[in-house]
Amino acid sequence: MTDNRSSTLDANDPLAGYRDRFFRADDVRAYLDGNSLGRPTKASAERLSSFVTEEWGTQLIRGWDDGWYELPLTVGDEIGAVTLGAASGQVFIGDSTTVILYKLIRAAIDARPDRNDIIVDTDNFPTDRFILQGIAAECGKTLRWVTPDPDAGVTPEQVAEVLGPDTALVVLSHVAYRSGYLADAQAITALAHEAGALVLWDLCHSVGSVPVQLDAWGVDLAAGCTYKYLNGGPGSPAFGYVRTEHQEAFRQPIQGWMGTSEPFTMGPEYEPHHGIRRFLSGTPSVIGMLAIQDMLAIVAEAGMDAIRAKSERLTAFAIDLVDDLLIPRGVALSSPRDPSRRGSHVTVDHESFAEVNARLWAKGIIPDFRRPHGLRLGLSPLTTSFEELEIGVEAIAAELP
Ligand SMILES: *Cc1c(COP(=O)(O)O)cnc(C)c1O
C-alpha cells in the first residue's frame, strides 16, 4: 500500500454496502473488467437455480402464458424507467446488440429513403462499424466517417461538419469503448434533428453507469448490452429503444412471428404488431433475462445519480493513481481528464501491456487489454472498491521496469 487514500474513500462511500450483494471469487484480488462482464448478484445465483425447479420445471409450456411472453417488454420497460429516462412502451429486449443494431439501423434508413448518408466514427466499436458497412453495401448508402481524437471522442462540432440534407442517420456510441469519452448526446441529437436526420445511440458502455434521458433528449433510437453494467451474465440479451412517435412508421427487417400482430393465428402474411412488440423477431431468451432483473432492482434502489457520483470518484482516483504510479514509468493516459466527459473506465497505454496483462490475470488482477497496447480499468460503481482499484494500479506499476 502506498498510502491509505483508498481506505478513506471506501469509508466515505455511501454505496460501499452494495458490494455485499454481489458474488465474489476468492482468487480475484482486483476485478477491473466489470465494463466487459459485470459480476453476478447473489440474488441471481438464487434466481437462476430456482428458475429451473420452480418455474421451468413445474410450469413447463404454461410459463409462456404466465409472464414469459411479456418479459421482453416488461423488462424493457424496467430498463427504460430505471436507467434510460424512457417512458413505458419504447424498450424491448431480444437478440444481441449486434442484431438489434442491424434491425434499428435498417428501420431508420428505410424511413428516410430519399437520404443517402449515414454518419459514424472510425473509433466506434467494431460491430457497429461492421454492421454499418454491411448495410451500406446492401442498401446502396454512403458512410460518412468522423475521425475523433483517439484519447477523446466525437464532438458536436465534428458531427456538424459532416451533417447535411443527405444525412439519413447518425450512429454513435454514448461512451467510447476505448477512451471512455462521454459524448454530448443531447447536443448531437439536436444538431442531427436540425438537419432532418435520425439518431441512434449505442449505450453499451453507459447504461447502468451514466444517467441517460432518451425521452428528454429527443433520441430516436438506441441499443445496448445488458451484460456490462447491468450484470445480466455472459450473452444476456440486449435492449433496443424506439421512440413512440416512430413506432408505427418503422418496419424492421427480421420479420419473425414474435413481432406479428397475432403470433398464434399462424397466418399466411407478416403483419407487424402495433407498438414496440414489432421490433421482436423470434422466441426471447427467458433464462437470459433473469439476472438483469436482479441488477435492475439494485440499480433502482441505489439510484443512477448516486451511481454516477461514485463512478466519477472512482475514475478520478484512478487518474490520481495513474499520475502517481504509472506516468513516471512511461505509461500514457488515453482517457479524458474532465470528469464530465468521462464514462466509467479509464484507459492507459504502454507498449508492454499485452505481456503485463497476461501476467496480471494469472495473479488475480483483472484489467482489460485492448490492442495495440491499451489497458482499460473498468470501474463498476456498485461492485468496485477504491481499495480494489489501488491494488490493481499498484500491481500494474510493479510489472513495469
Ligand atoms: C460491448 C459492445 C457491443 C457488443 O455487441 P454484442 O452484439 O453484444 O457482441 C457492441 N457495441 C459496443 C459499443 C459495445 O461496447
CSV table of C-alpha atoms and ligand atoms in Angstrom, one decimal:
chain,number,residue,atom,x,y,z
A,1,MET,CA,0.0,0.0,0.0
A,2,THR,CA,1.5,3.4,-0.9
A,3,ASP,CA,-0.9,5.2,1.4
A,4,ASN,CA,-4.4,4.8,2.9
A,5,ARG,CA,-6.3,7.1,0.5
A,6,SER,CA,-8.3,4.1,-0.7
A,7,SER,CA,-9.5,3.2,2.8
A,8,THR,CA,-10.7,6.7,3.5
A,9,LEU,CA,-12.5,6.8,0.1
A,10,ASP,CA,-14.1,3.4,0.9
A,11,ALA,CA,-15.1,4.5,4.4
A,12,ASN,CA,-16.8,7.6,3.0
A,13,ASP,CA,-18.5,5.7,0.1
A,14,PRO,CA,-22.3,5.8,0.5
A,15,LEU,CA,-22.6,2.8,-1.9
A,16,ALA,CA,-20.0,0.6,-0.2
A,17,GLY,CA,-22.6,-1.6,1.3
A,18,TYR,CA,-23.9,-2.7,-2.1
A,19,ARG,CA,-20.7,-4.7,-2.7
A,20,ASP,CA,-22.1,-7.4,-0.4
A,21,ARG,CA,-24.9,-8.0,-2.8
A,22,PHE,CA,-22.5,-9.5,-5.4
A,23,PHE,CA,-20.8,-12.9,-5.6
A,24,ARG,CA,-17.1,-12.7,-5.5
A,25,ALA,CA,-14.3,-15.3,-6.1
A,26,ASP,CA,-11.5,-15.5,-3.5
A,27,ASP,CA,-8.7,-15.7,-6.0
A,28,VAL,CA,-9.7,-12.4,-7.7
A,29,ARG,CA,-7.9,-9.6,-6.0
A,30,ALA,CA,-8.9,-6.7,-8.3
A,31,TYR,CA,-11.7,-7.0,-10.8
A,32,LEU,CA,-11.3,-4.1,-13.2
A,33,ASP,CA,-13.3,-5.5,-16.1
A,34,GLY,CA,-16.9,-5.0,-15.0
A,35,ASN,CA,-17.3,-2.9,-18.1
A,36,SER,CA,-16.9,-6.0,-20.2
A,37,LEU,CA,-18.7,-8.5,-17.9
A,38,GLY,CA,-20.3,-7.4,-14.7
A,39,ARG,CA,-20.1,-9.7,-11.6
A,40,PRO,CA,-23.2,-11.8,-10.7
A,41,THR,CA,-25.5,-10.6,-7.9
A,42,LYS,CA,-26.1,-13.1,-5.1
A,43,ALA,CA,-29.8,-12.8,-5.9
A,44,SER,CA,-29.1,-14.1,-9.4
A,45,ALA,CA,-27.3,-17.2,-8.1
A,46,GLU,CA,-30.6,-17.9,-6.2
A,47,ARG,CA,-32.9,-16.9,-9.0
A,48,LEU,CA,-31.1,-18.9,-11.7
A,49,SER,CA,-31.2,-22.2,-9.8
A,50,SER,CA,-34.7,-21.8,-8.5
A,51,PHE,CA,-35.9,-21.0,-12.0
A,52,VAL,CA,-35.1,-24.5,-13.2
A,53,THR,CA,-37.0,-26.3,-10.5
A,54,GLU,CA,-39.7,-23.8,-9.6
A,55,GLU,CA,-40.6,-22.2,-13.0
A,56,TRP,CA,-39.4,-24.1,-16.0
A,57,GLY,CA,-39.6,-27.5,-14.3
A,58,THR,CA,-43.1,-27.0,-12.9
A,59,GLN,CA,-44.7,-24.6,-15.3
A,60,LEU,CA,-43.4,-26.2,-18.4
A,61,ILE,CA,-45.0,-24.7,-21.5
A,62,ARG,CA,-47.6,-22.9,-19.3
A,63,GLY,CA,-44.8,-20.5,-18.3
A,64,TRP,CA,-45.3,-18.6,-21.6
A,65,ASP,CA,-48.9,-17.7,-20.6
A,66,ASP,CA,-47.7,-16.8,-17.1
A,67,GLY,CA,-45.3,-14.0,-17.8
A,68,TRP,CA,-42.5,-15.2,-20.1
A,69,TYR,CA,-44.2,-14.0,-23.3
A,70,GLU,CA,-44.4,-10.4,-21.9
A,71,LEU,CA,-40.9,-10.5,-20.4
A,72,PRO,CA,-39.1,-8.8,-23.3
A,73,LEU,CA,-41.4,-5.8,-22.9
A,74,THR,CA,-41.8,-5.8,-19.1
A,75,VAL,CA,-38.0,-6.0,-18.5
A,76,GLY,CA,-37.6,-3.5,-21.3
A,77,ASP,CA,-39.9,-1.0,-19.5
A,78,GLU,CA,-37.9,-1.5,-16.3
A,79,ILE,CA,-34.6,-0.8,-18.1
A,80,GLY,CA,-36.2,2.3,-19.6
A,81,ALA,CA,-37.6,3.6,-16.3
A,82,VAL,CA,-34.5,2.8,-14.1
A,83,THR,CA,-31.6,3.7,-16.5
A,84,LEU,CA,-32.7,5.3,-19.7
A,85,GLY,CA,-35.2,8.0,-18.9
A,86,ALA,CA,-37.7,6.3,-21.2
A,87,ALA,CA,-41.4,6.1,-20.6
A,88,SER,CA,-43.0,2.6,-21.0
A,89,GLY,CA,-43.7,1.0,-24.4
A,90,GLN,CA,-40.4,2.1,-26.0
A,91,VAL,CA,-37.9,-0.5,-24.9
A,92,PHE,CA,-37.7,-4.2,-25.9
A,93,ILE,CA,-35.2,-7.0,-25.1
A,94,GLY,CA,-34.1,-9.6,-27.6
A,95,ASP,CA,-31.2,-10.7,-29.7
A,96,SER,CA,-27.6,-9.4,-29.3
A,97,THR,CA,-26.6,-5.7,-29.6
A,98,THR,CA,-25.2,-6.6,-33.0
A,99,VAL,CA,-28.5,-7.9,-34.3
A,100,ILE,CA,-30.6,-5.1,-32.7
A,101,LEU,CA,-28.2,-2.5,-34.3
A,102,TYR,CA,-28.9,-4.1,-37.7
A,103,LYS,CA,-32.7,-4.1,-37.1
A,104,LEU,CA,-32.9,-0.5,-35.9
A,105,ILE,CA,-30.4,1.0,-38.5
A,106,ARG,CA,-32.4,-0.7,-41.3
A,107,ALA,CA,-35.7,0.5,-39.9
A,108,ALA,CA,-34.3,4.1,-39.7
A,109,ILE,CA,-32.8,4.3,-43.2
A,110,ASP,CA,-35.8,2.7,-44.8
A,111,ALA,CA,-37.8,5.5,-43.1
A,112,ARG,CA,-35.6,8.2,-44.8
A,113,PRO,CA,-35.5,6.7,-48.3
A,114,ASP,CA,-34.5,10.0,-50.0
A,115,ARG,CA,-31.4,10.4,-48.0
A,116,ASN,CA,-28.2,8.6,-48.8
A,117,ASP,CA,-25.7,9.2,-45.9
A,118,ILE,CA,-25.0,7.6,-42.6
A,119,ILE,CA,-22.6,9.2,-40.2
A,120,VAL,CA,-20.4,7.0,-38.0
A,121,ASP,CA,-16.9,7.4,-36.4
A,122,THR,CA,-13.8,5.5,-37.0
A,123,ASP,CA,-13.3,4.7,-33.3
A,124,ASN,CA,-16.7,3.2,-32.8
A,125,PHE,CA,-16.8,-0.5,-31.6
A,126,PRO,CA,-16.1,-2.9,-34.4
A,127,THR,CA,-19.6,-4.5,-34.5
A,128,ASP,CA,-21.2,-1.0,-35.0
A,129,ARG,CA,-18.8,-0.3,-37.9
A,130,PHE,CA,-19.1,-3.7,-39.5
A,131,ILE,CA,-22.9,-3.7,-39.3
A,132,LEU,CA,-23.0,-0.3,-41.0
A,133,GLN,CA,-20.5,-1.4,-43.7
A,134,GLY,CA,-22.8,-4.3,-44.5
A,135,ILE,CA,-25.9,-2.2,-44.5
A,136,ALA,CA,-24.3,0.5,-46.7
A,137,ALA,CA,-23.4,-2.3,-49.2
A,138,GLU,CA,-26.8,-3.9,-49.0
A,139,CYS,CA,-28.8,-0.8,-49.4
A,140,GLY,CA,-26.5,1.4,-51.5
A,141,LYS,CA,-25.9,4.0,-48.8
A,142,THR,CA,-22.7,6.0,-48.1
A,143,LEU,CA,-20.9,6.1,-44.8
A,144,ARG,CA,-19.6,9.5,-43.8
A,145,TRP,CA,-16.7,8.9,-41.3
A,146,VAL,CA,-15.9,11.2,-38.4
A,147,THR,CA,-12.3,10.7,-37.1
A,148,PRO,CA,-12.2,11.6,-33.4
A,149,ASP,CA,-9.1,12.4,-31.3
A,150,PRO,CA,-8.2,8.8,-30.1
A,151,ASP,CA,-7.8,9.9,-26.5
A,152,ALA,CA,-11.2,11.7,-26.6
A,153,GLY,CA,-14.3,11.2,-28.8
A,154,VAL,CA,-16.8,12.6,-31.2
A,155,THR,CA,-17.8,16.3,-30.6
A,156,PRO,CA,-20.9,18.2,-31.8
A,157,GLU,CA,-18.6,20.3,-34.0
A,158,GLN,CA,-17.2,17.3,-35.8
A,159,VAL,CA,-20.7,16.0,-36.4
A,160,ALA,CA,-21.9,19.4,-37.6
A,161,GLU,CA,-19.1,19.3,-40.3
A,162,VAL,CA,-20.5,16.2,-42.0
A,163,LEU,CA,-24.2,16.6,-41.4
A,164,GLY,CA,-26.2,17.8,-44.4
A,165,PRO,CA,-29.5,17.5,-46.3
A,166,ASP,CA,-28.5,14.0,-47.4
A,167,THR,CA,-27.9,12.6,-43.9
A,168,ALA,CA,-30.4,9.8,-43.1
A,169,LEU,CA,-28.9,8.7,-39.7
A,170,VAL,CA,-26.2,9.3,-37.2
A,171,VAL,CA,-24.8,6.3,-35.3
A,172,LEU,CA,-22.5,6.9,-32.4
A,173,SER,CA,-21.5,5.4,-29.0
A,174,HIS,CA,-22.5,7.5,-26.0
A,175,VAL,CA,-19.4,6.3,-24.1
A,176,ALA,CA,-16.4,5.4,-26.4
A,177,TYR,CA,-15.4,1.8,-25.7
A,178,ARG,CA,-11.7,2.6,-25.8
A,179,SER,CA,-11.1,6.1,-24.4
A,180,GLY,CA,-14.2,6.2,-22.2
A,181,TYR,CA,-15.1,9.6,-23.7
A,182,LEU,CA,-18.7,10.6,-22.9
A,183,ALA,CA,-20.3,12.2,-26.0
A,184,ASP,CA,-22.7,15.1,-25.6
A,185,ALA,CA,-25.7,13.1,-26.7
A,186,GLN,CA,-28.2,15.8,-26.2
A,187,ALA,CA,-26.4,18.4,-28.3
A,188,ILE,CA,-25.5,15.9,-31.1
A,189,THR,CA,-29.1,14.7,-31.2
A,190,ALA,CA,-30.4,18.3,-31.5
A,191,LEU,CA,-27.9,19.0,-34.3
A,192,ALA,CA,-29.0,15.9,-36.3
A,193,HIS,CA,-32.6,16.8,-35.9
A,194,GLU,CA,-32.0,20.3,-37.2
A,195,ALA,CA,-30.6,18.7,-40.4
A,196,GLY,CA,-33.7,16.4,-40.6
A,197,ALA,CA,-31.6,13.3,-39.7
A,198,LEU,CA,-32.4,10.5,-37.2
A,199,VAL,CA,-30.0,9.5,-34.4
A,200,LEU,CA,-29.2,6.1,-32.9
A,201,TRP,CA,-27.1,6.0,-29.7
A,202,ASP,CA,-25.2,2.8,-28.8
A,203,LEU,CA,-25.4,2.8,-25.0
A,204,CYS,CA,-23.4,-0.4,-24.2
A,205,HIS,CA,-20.9,1.5,-22.0
A,206,SER,CA,-23.3,4.0,-20.5
A,207,VAL,CA,-26.4,2.0,-19.5
A,208,GLY,CA,-26.2,1.4,-15.7
A,209,SER,CA,-23.2,3.7,-15.2
A,210,VAL,CA,-24.1,7.1,-16.7
A,211,PRO,CA,-27.6,8.6,-16.4
A,212,VAL,CA,-29.4,8.7,-19.8
A,213,GLN,CA,-32.5,10.7,-20.7
A,214,LEU,CA,-33.6,9.4,-24.0
A,215,ASP,CA,-37.1,10.9,-23.9
A,216,ALA,CA,-36.0,14.3,-22.8
A,217,TRP,CA,-33.1,14.4,-25.3
A,218,GLY,CA,-35.4,13.6,-28.1
A,219,VAL,CA,-33.4,10.5,-29.1
A,220,ASP,CA,-34.9,8.4,-32.0
A,221,LEU,CA,-33.3,5.1,-31.4
A,222,ALA,CA,-30.9,3.4,-29.0
A,223,ALA,CA,-29.4,0.0,-28.3
A,224,GLY,CA,-27.2,-1.5,-25.7
A,225,CYS,CA,-25.8,-4.5,-23.8
A,226,THR,CA,-27.1,-5.9,-20.5
A,227,TYR,CA,-24.0,-7.9,-19.6
A,228,LYS,CA,-21.7,-4.9,-18.8
A,229,TYR,CA,-23.1,-2.6,-16.2
A,230,LEU,CA,-26.4,-4.3,-16.0
A,231,ASN,CA,-24.8,-7.6,-14.8
A,232,GLY,CA,-27.1,-9.9,-16.9
A,233,GLY,CA,-24.4,-12.5,-17.4
A,234,PRO,CA,-22.4,-13.7,-20.4
A,235,GLY,CA,-24.6,-13.3,-23.6
A,236,SER,CA,-27.6,-11.9,-21.8
A,237,PRO,CA,-29.9,-10.3,-24.5
A,238,ALA,CA,-29.6,-6.7,-25.5
A,239,PHE,CA,-32.2,-3.9,-25.4
A,240,GLY,CA,-33.5,-1.6,-28.1
A,241,TYR,CA,-35.3,1.7,-27.8
A,242,VAL,CA,-37.6,3.2,-30.4
A,243,ARG,CA,-39.3,6.5,-29.7
A,244,THR,CA,-43.1,6.1,-29.6
A,245,GLU,CA,-43.7,8.6,-32.4
A,246,HIS,CA,-41.7,6.5,-34.8
A,247,GLN,CA,-43.0,3.1,-34.0
A,248,GLU,CA,-45.9,2.8,-36.4
A,249,ALA,CA,-43.9,4.1,-39.4
A,250,PHE,CA,-40.8,2.0,-38.8
A,251,ARG,CA,-40.5,-1.6,-40.2
A,252,GLN,CA,-37.6,-3.8,-39.1
A,253,PRO,CA,-36.2,-6.3,-41.5
A,254,ILE,CA,-36.1,-9.5,-39.4
A,255,GLN,CA,-39.8,-10.2,-39.7
A,256,GLY,CA,-40.3,-13.0,-37.2
A,257,TRP,CA,-43.5,-14.5,-35.8
A,258,MET,CA,-42.9,-13.0,-32.3
A,259,GLY,CA,-43.3,-9.5,-33.7
A,260,THR,CA,-46.6,-10.1,-35.6
A,261,SER,CA,-50.0,-8.8,-34.6
A,262,GLU,CA,-51.3,-12.3,-33.8
A,263,PRO,CA,-48.5,-14.8,-33.5
A,264,PHE,CA,-50.7,-17.7,-32.5
A,265,THR,CA,-53.0,-17.5,-35.5
A,266,MET,CA,-50.0,-18.7,-37.6
A,267,GLY,CA,-51.4,-16.6,-40.6
A,268,PRO,CA,-50.1,-16.5,-44.1
A,269,GLU,CA,-48.6,-13.0,-44.1
A,270,TYR,CA,-46.4,-11.0,-41.8
A,271,GLU,CA,-48.4,-8.2,-40.2
A,272,PRO,CA,-46.3,-6.2,-37.6
A,273,HIS,CA,-47.8,-5.8,-34.1
A,274,HIS,CA,-48.7,-2.3,-33.2
A,275,GLY,CA,-46.2,-0.6,-30.9
A,276,ILE,CA,-42.8,-1.8,-29.7
A,277,ARG,CA,-43.5,-5.5,-30.0
A,278,ARG,CA,-43.0,-5.3,-33.8
A,279,PHE,CA,-39.2,-5.0,-33.1
A,280,LEU,CA,-39.1,-8.5,-31.7
A,281,SER,CA,-38.2,-11.3,-34.0
A,282,GLY,CA,-38.1,-14.9,-32.5
A,283,THR,CA,-38.6,-16.6,-29.2
A,284,PRO,CA,-36.9,-14.5,-26.4
A,285,SER,CA,-34.3,-15.8,-24.0
A,286,VAL,CA,-36.2,-16.1,-20.8
A,287,ILE,CA,-33.2,-17.5,-18.9
A,288,GLY,CA,-31.1,-14.6,-20.3
A,289,MET,CA,-33.4,-12.1,-18.8
A,290,LEU,CA,-33.3,-13.4,-15.2
A,291,ALA,CA,-30.1,-11.9,-13.8
A,292,ILE,CA,-30.8,-8.5,-15.4
A,293,GLN,CA,-33.9,-8.2,-13.2
A,294,ASP,CA,-31.9,-8.6,-10.0
A,295,MET,CA,-29.4,-6.0,-11.1
A,296,LEU,CA,-32.1,-3.5,-12.1
A,297,ALA,CA,-33.7,-3.8,-8.6
A,298,ILE,CA,-30.3,-2.9,-7.1
A,299,VAL,CA,-29.7,0.0,-9.5
A,300,ALA,CA,-33.2,1.3,-8.8
A,301,GLU,CA,-32.5,1.2,-5.0
A,302,ALA,CA,-29.1,2.9,-5.3
A,303,GLY,CA,-30.3,5.4,-7.9
A,304,MET,CA,-28.5,6.4,-11.1
A,305,ASP,CA,-27.3,9.8,-9.7
A,306,ALA,CA,-25.6,8.2,-6.8
A,307,ILE,CA,-24.1,5.6,-9.1
A,308,ARG,CA,-22.8,8.3,-11.4
A,309,ALA,CA,-21.3,10.2,-8.5
A,310,LYS,CA,-19.4,7.1,-7.4
A,311,SER,CA,-18.3,6.4,-10.9
A,312,GLU,CA,-16.8,9.9,-11.1
A,313,ARG,CA,-15.0,9.5,-7.8
A,314,LEU,CA,-13.6,6.1,-9.0
A,315,THR,CA,-12.3,7.4,-12.3
A,316,ALA,CA,-10.8,10.5,-10.6
A,317,PHE,CA,-9.0,8.2,-8.1
A,318,ALA,CA,-7.9,6.0,-11.0
A,319,ILE,CA,-6.4,9.0,-12.7
A,320,ASP,CA,-4.6,10.1,-9.5
A,321,LEU,CA,-3.1,6.7,-9.2
A,322,VAL,CA,-2.1,6.7,-12.9
A,323,ASP,CA,-0.4,10.1,-12.4
A,324,ASP,CA,1.5,8.9,-9.3
A,325,LEU,CA,2.4,5.4,-10.2
A,326,LEU,CA,2.2,4.8,-14.0
A,327,ILE,CA,3.0,8.1,-15.8
A,328,PRO,CA,6.5,8.1,-14.2
A,329,ARG,CA,7.1,4.6,-15.6
A,330,GLY,CA,6.3,5.7,-19.2
A,331,VAL,CA,2.6,5.0,-19.3
A,332,ALA,CA,0.2,7.4,-21.2
A,333,LEU,CA,-3.3,8.3,-20.1
A,334,SER,CA,-5.7,7.8,-23.0
A,335,SER,CA,-8.9,9.0,-21.4
A,336,PRO,CA,-10.3,12.5,-20.8
A,337,ARG,CA,-9.2,14.3,-17.6
A,338,ASP,CA,-12.5,16.2,-17.4
A,339,PRO,CA,-14.9,14.0,-15.3
A,340,SER,CA,-17.9,15.4,-17.1
A,341,ARG,CA,-16.6,14.0,-20.4
A,342,ARG,CA,-15.8,10.5,-19.0
A,343,GLY,CA,-17.7,7.3,-18.6
A,344,SER,CA,-16.8,4.7,-16.1
A,345,HIS,CA,-13.5,3.4,-17.3
A,346,VAL,CA,-10.0,4.8,-17.7
A,347,THR,CA,-7.6,3.6,-20.4
A,348,VAL,CA,-3.8,3.7,-20.2
A,349,ASP,CA,-1.3,2.7,-22.8
A,350,HIS,CA,2.2,1.2,-22.7
A,351,GLU,CA,4.0,-0.9,-25.2
A,352,SER,CA,4.4,-3.8,-22.7
A,353,PHE,CA,0.8,-4.1,-21.7
A,354,ALA,CA,0.0,-7.2,-23.7
A,355,GLU,CA,2.5,-9.2,-21.7
A,356,VAL,CA,1.8,-7.3,-18.5
A,357,ASN,CA,-1.9,-8.1,-18.8
A,358,ALA,CA,-1.3,-11.8,-19.1
A,359,ARG,CA,0.9,-11.8,-16.0
A,360,LEU,CA,-1.7,-9.8,-14.1
A,361,TRP,CA,-4.6,-12.1,-15.0
A,362,ALA,CA,-2.5,-15.1,-13.7
A,363,LYS,CA,-2.3,-13.2,-10.3
A,364,GLY,CA,-6.0,-12.5,-10.0
A,365,ILE,CA,-5.6,-8.8,-11.1
A,366,ILE,CA,-8.1,-8.4,-14.0
A,367,PRO,CA,-8.0,-5.3,-16.1
A,368,ASP,CA,-9.0,-5.4,-19.8
A,369,PHE,CA,-6.4,-5.5,-22.6
A,370,ARG,CA,-7.2,-3.6,-25.9
A,371,ARG,CA,-4.9,-3.7,-28.9
A,372,PRO,CA,-2.5,-2.5,-29.7
A,373,HIS,CA,-1.3,-1.8,-26.2
A,374,GLY,CA,-4.1,-0.4,-24.0
A,375,LEU,CA,-5.3,-1.5,-20.6
A,376,ARG,CA,-8.8,-0.4,-19.6
A,377,LEU,CA,-9.6,0.0,-15.9
A,378,GLY,CA,-13.3,-0.7,-15.9
A,379,LEU,CA,-14.9,0.6,-12.7
A,380,SER,CA,-18.3,-0.8,-11.9
A,381,PRO,CA,-19.7,1.6,-9.4
A,382,LEU,CA,-21.8,-0.9,-7.4
A,383,THR,CA,-19.1,-3.5,-7.2
A,384,THR,CA,-15.6,-1.9,-7.4
A,385,SER,CA,-14.0,-0.6,-4.2
A,386,PHE,CA,-11.3,2.1,-4.1
A,387,GLU,CA,-9.0,-0.4,-2.4
A,388,GLU,CA,-9.5,-2.9,-5.3
A,389,LEU,CA,-8.6,-0.1,-7.7
A,390,GLU,CA,-5.5,0.8,-5.8
A,391,ILE,CA,-4.4,-2.8,-5.6
A,392,GLY,CA,-4.9,-3.1,-9.3
A,393,VAL,CA,-2.9,0.0,-10.3
A,394,GLU,CA,-0.1,-0.9,-7.8
A,395,ALA,CA,0.1,-4.3,-9.4
A,396,ILE,CA,0.4,-2.8,-12.9
A,397,ALA,CA,3.2,-0.5,-11.7
A,398,ALA,CA,5.0,-3.4,-10.1
A,399,GLU,CA,5.1,-5.2,-13.5
A,400,LEU,CA,6.8,-2.2,-15.2
A,401,PRO,CA,10.5,-1.5,-15.3
B,1,LIG,C1,-19.9,-4.5,-26.0
B,1,LIG,C2,-20.3,-3.7,-27.2
B,1,LIG,C3,-21.0,-4.3,-28.2
B,1,LIG,C4,-21.3,-5.8,-28.1
B,1,LIG,O1,-22.2,-6.3,-29.1
B,1,LIG,P1,-22.7,-7.8,-28.9
B,1,LIG,O2,-23.6,-8.0,-30.0
B,1,LIG,O3,-23.2,-8.0,-27.6
B,1,LIG,O4,-21.5,-8.7,-29.1
B,1,LIG,C5,-21.5,-3.5,-29.2
B,1,LIG,N1,-21.2,-2.2,-29.3
B,1,LIG,C6,-20.5,-1.6,-28.3
B,1,LIG,C7,-20.2,-0.1,-28.4
B,1,LIG,C8,-20.0,-2.3,-27.2
B,1,LIG,O5,-19.3,-1.7,-26.3
